[in-house]
mmCIF file of C-alpha atoms in Angstrom:
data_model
loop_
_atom_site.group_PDB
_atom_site.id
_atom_site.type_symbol
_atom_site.label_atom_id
_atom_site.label_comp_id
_atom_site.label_asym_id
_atom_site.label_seq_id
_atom_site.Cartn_x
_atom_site.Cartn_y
_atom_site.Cartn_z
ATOM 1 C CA UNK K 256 -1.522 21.087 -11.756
ATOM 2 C CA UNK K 257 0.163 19.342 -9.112
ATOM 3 C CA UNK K 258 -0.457 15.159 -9.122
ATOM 4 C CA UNK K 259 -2.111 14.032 -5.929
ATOM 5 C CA UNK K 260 -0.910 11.299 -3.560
ATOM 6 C CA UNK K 261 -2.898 8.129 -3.512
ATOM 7 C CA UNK K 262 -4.942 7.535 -0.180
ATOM 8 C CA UNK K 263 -3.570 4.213 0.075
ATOM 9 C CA UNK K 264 -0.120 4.761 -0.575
ATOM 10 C CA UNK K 265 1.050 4.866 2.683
ATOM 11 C CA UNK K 266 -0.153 1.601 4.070
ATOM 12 C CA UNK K 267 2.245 -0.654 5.056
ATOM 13 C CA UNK K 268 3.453 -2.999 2.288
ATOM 14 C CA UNK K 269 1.884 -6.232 2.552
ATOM 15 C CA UNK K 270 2.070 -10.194 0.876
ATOM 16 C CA UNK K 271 -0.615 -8.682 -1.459
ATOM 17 C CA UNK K 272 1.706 -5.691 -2.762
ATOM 18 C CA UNK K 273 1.871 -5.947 -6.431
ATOM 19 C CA UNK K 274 5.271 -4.462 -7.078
ATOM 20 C CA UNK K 275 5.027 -4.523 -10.866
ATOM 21 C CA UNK K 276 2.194 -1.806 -10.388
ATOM 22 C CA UNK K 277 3.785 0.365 -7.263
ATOM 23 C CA UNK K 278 6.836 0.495 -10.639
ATOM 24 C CA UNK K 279 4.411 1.147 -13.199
ATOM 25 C CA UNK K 280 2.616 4.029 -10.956
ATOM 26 C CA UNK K 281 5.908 5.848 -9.841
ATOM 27 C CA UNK K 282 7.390 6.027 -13.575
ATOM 28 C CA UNK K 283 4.137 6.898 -14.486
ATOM 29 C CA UNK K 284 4.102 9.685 -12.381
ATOM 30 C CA UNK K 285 7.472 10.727 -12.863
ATOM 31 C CA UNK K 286 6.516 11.380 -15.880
ATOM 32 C CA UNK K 287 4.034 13.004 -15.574
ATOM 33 C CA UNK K 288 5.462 15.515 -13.467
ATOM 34 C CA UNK K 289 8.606 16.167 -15.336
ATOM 35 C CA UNK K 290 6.127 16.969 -18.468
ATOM 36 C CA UNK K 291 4.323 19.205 -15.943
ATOM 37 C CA UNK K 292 7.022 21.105 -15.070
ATOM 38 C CA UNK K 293 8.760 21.660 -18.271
ATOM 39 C CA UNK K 294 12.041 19.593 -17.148
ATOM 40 C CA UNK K 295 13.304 16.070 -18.849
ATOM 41 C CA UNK K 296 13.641 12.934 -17.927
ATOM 42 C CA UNK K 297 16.156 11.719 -20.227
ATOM 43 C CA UNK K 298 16.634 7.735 -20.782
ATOM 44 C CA UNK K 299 19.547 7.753 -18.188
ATOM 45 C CA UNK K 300 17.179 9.248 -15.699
ATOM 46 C CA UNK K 301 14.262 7.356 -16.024
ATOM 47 C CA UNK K 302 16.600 4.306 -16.360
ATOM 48 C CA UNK K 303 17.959 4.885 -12.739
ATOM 49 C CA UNK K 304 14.490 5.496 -11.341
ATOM 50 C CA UNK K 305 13.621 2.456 -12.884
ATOM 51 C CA UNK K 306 16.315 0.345 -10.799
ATOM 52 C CA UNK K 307 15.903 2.348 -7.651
ATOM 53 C CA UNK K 308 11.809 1.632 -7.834
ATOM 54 C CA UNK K 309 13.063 -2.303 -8.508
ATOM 55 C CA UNK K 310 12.267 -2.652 -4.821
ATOM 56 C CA UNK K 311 11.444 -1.012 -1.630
ATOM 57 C CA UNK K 312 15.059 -1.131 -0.701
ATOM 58 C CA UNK K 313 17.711 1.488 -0.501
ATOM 59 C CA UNK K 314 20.080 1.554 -3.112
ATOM 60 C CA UNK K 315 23.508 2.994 -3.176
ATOM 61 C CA UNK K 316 24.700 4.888 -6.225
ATOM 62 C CA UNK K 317 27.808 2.275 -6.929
ATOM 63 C CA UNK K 318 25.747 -0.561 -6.992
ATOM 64 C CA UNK K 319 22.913 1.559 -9.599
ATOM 65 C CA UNK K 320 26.243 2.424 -11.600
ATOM 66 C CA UNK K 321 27.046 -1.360 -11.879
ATOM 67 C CA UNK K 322 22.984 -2.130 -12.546
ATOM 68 C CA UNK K 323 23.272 0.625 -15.361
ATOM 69 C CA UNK K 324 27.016 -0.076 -16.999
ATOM 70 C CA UNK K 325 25.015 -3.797 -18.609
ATOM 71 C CA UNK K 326 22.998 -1.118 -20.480
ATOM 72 C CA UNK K 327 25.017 2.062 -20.546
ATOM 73 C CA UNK K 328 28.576 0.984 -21.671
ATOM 74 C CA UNK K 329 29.620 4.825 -20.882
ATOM 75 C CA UNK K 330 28.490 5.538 -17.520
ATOM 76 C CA UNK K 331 30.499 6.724 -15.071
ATOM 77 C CA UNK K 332 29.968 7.801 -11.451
ATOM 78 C CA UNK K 333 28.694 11.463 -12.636
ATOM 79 C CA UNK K 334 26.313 10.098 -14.907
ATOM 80 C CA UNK K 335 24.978 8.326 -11.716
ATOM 81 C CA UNK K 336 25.325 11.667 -9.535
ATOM 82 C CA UNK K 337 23.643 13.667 -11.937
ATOM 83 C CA UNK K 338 20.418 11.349 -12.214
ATOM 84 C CA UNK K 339 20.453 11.348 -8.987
ATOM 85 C CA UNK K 340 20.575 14.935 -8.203
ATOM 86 C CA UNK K 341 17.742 15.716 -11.243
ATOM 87 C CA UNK K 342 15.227 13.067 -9.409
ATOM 88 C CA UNK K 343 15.850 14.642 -5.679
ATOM 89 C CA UNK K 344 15.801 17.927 -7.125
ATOM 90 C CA UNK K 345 12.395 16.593 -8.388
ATOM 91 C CA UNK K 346 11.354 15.197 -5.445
ATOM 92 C CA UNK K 347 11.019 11.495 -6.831
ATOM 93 C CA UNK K 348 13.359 9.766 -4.788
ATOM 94 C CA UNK K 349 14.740 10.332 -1.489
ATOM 95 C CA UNK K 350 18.079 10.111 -0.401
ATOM 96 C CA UNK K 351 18.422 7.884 3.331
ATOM 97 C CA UNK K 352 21.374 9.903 4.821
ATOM 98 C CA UNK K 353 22.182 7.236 7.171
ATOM 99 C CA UNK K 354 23.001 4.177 4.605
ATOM 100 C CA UNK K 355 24.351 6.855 2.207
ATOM 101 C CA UNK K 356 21.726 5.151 0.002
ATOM 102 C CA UNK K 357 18.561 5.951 -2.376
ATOM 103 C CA UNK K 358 14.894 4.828 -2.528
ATOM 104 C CA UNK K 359 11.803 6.096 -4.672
ATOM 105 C CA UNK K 360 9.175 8.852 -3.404
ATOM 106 C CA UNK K 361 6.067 7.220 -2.830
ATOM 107 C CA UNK K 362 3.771 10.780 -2.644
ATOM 108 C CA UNK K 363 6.162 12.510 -5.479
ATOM 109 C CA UNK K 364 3.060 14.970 -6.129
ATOM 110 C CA UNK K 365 3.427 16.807 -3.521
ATOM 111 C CA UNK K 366 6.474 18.720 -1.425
ATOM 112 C CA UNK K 367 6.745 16.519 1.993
ATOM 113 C CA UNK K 368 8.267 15.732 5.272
ATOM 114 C CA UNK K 369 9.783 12.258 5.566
ATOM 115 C CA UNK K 370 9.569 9.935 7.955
ATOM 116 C CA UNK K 371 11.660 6.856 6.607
ATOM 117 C CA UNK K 372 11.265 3.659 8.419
ATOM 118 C CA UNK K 373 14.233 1.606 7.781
ATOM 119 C CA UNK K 374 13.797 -2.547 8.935
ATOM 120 C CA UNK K 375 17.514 -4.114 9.758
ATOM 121 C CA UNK K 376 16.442 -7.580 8.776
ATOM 122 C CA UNK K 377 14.723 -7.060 5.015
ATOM 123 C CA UNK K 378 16.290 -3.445 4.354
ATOM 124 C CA UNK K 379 13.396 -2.244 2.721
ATOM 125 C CA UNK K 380 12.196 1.163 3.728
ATOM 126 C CA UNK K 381 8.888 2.595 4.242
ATOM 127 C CA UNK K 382 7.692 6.014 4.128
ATOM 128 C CA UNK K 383 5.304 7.013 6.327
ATOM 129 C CA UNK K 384 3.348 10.873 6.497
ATOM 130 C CA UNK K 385 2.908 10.596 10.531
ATOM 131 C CA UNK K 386 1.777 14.192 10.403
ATOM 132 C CA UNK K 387 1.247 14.382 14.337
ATOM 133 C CA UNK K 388 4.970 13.418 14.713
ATOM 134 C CA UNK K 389 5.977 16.366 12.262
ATOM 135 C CA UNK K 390 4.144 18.767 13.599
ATOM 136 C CA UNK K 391 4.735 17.642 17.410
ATOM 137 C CA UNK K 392 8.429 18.481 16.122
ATOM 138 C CA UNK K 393 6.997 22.087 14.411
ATOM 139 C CA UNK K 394 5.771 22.892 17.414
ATOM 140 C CA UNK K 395 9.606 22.000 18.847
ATOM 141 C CA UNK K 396 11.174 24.061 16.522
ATOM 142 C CA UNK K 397 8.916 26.933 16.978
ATOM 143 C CA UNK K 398 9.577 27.022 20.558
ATOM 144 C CA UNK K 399 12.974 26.113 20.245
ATOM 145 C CA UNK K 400 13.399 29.447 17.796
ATOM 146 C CA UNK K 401 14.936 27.225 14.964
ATOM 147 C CA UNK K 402 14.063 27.742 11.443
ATOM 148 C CA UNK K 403 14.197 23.954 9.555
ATOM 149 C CA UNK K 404 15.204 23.805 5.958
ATOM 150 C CA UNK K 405 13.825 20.317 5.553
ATOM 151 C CA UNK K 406 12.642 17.913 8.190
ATOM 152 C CA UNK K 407 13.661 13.753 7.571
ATOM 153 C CA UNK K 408 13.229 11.505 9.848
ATOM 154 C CA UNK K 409 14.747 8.043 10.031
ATOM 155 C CA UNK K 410 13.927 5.192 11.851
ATOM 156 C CA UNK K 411 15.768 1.717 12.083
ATOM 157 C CA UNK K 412 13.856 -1.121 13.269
ATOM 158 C CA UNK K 413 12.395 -4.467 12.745
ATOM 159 C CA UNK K 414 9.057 -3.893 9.792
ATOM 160 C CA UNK K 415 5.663 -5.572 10.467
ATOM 161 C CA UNK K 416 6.544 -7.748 8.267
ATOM 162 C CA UNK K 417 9.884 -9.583 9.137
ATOM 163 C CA UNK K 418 8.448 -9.180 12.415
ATOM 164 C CA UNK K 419 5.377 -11.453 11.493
ATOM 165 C CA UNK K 420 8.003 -14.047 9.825
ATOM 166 C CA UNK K 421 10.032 -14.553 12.248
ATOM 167 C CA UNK K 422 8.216 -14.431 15.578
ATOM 168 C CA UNK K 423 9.454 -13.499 18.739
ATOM 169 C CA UNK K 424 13.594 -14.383 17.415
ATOM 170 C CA UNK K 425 14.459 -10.612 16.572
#
């Protein structure tokens, strides 16, 4: 049994978001998942889900280490490293290549393309399906002969939101 993506999961975050529930509904899900496919998410794991899912933001793993050493007296950078390879390898976070950084899977059900929008003003990132932009790029790669491993796509830009708050002054 695979765990469905919520239809409204991919709207863009707005001043109604209720964070404390987007939390609740990932680590939910995570474990779910985990329990569906046999594998564990141990208290370190599920600890640095927890503080990637503490917002919409990209987090790098130094700054989760220092989050986690408070709690976790003994971590070191492979503890970090090793969560975070576990919840990729799970497909409930997603690493953002280009800020060498780390945010939580919002459609974790489900293997996926990613298009990662990424605003330079608030940092937070938004994923989006925009399934004629991946398979206008399919349709690329077929021509092109190239066989694609995985397909991410990120964006840096200037969100609805900050965009809304601060006018025309971007």
């Amino acid at each position: 049994m695979t765990t469905q993506a919520k239809p409204n999961q991919y709207l863009q975050y707005s001043s109604e978001h209720n964070h404390s529930n987007c939390v609740s509904e990932a680590l939910g899900t995570a474990e779910q998942l985990c329990v569906e496919r046999g594998v564990q998410l141990t208290p370190i794991r599920h600890k640095v889900l927890e503080l990637i899912w503490e917002s919409h933001k990209a987090v790098k793993a130094y700054e989760l280490l220092d989050r986690l050493k408070p709690l976790q007296k003994a971590a070191k950078p492979a503890t970090i490293y090793r969560a975070l390879d576990f919840l990729i390898e799970q497909g409930l976070i997603h690493r953002v290549e280009s800020l060498n950084a780390f945010v939580g899977c919002r459609c974790s059900g489900h293997q996926h393309e990613q298009l990662l929008l990424i605003c330079k003003h608030c940092h937070e990132v938004e994923e989006r399906p925009a399934p004629d932009v991946m398979n206008a790029l399919s349709q690329e790669f077929k021509h092109a002969g190239f066989m694609v491993h995985s397909k991410a796509i990120e964006v840096h830009g200037i969100c609805g939101k900050c965009l809304e708050s601060n006018g025309s002054q971007n």
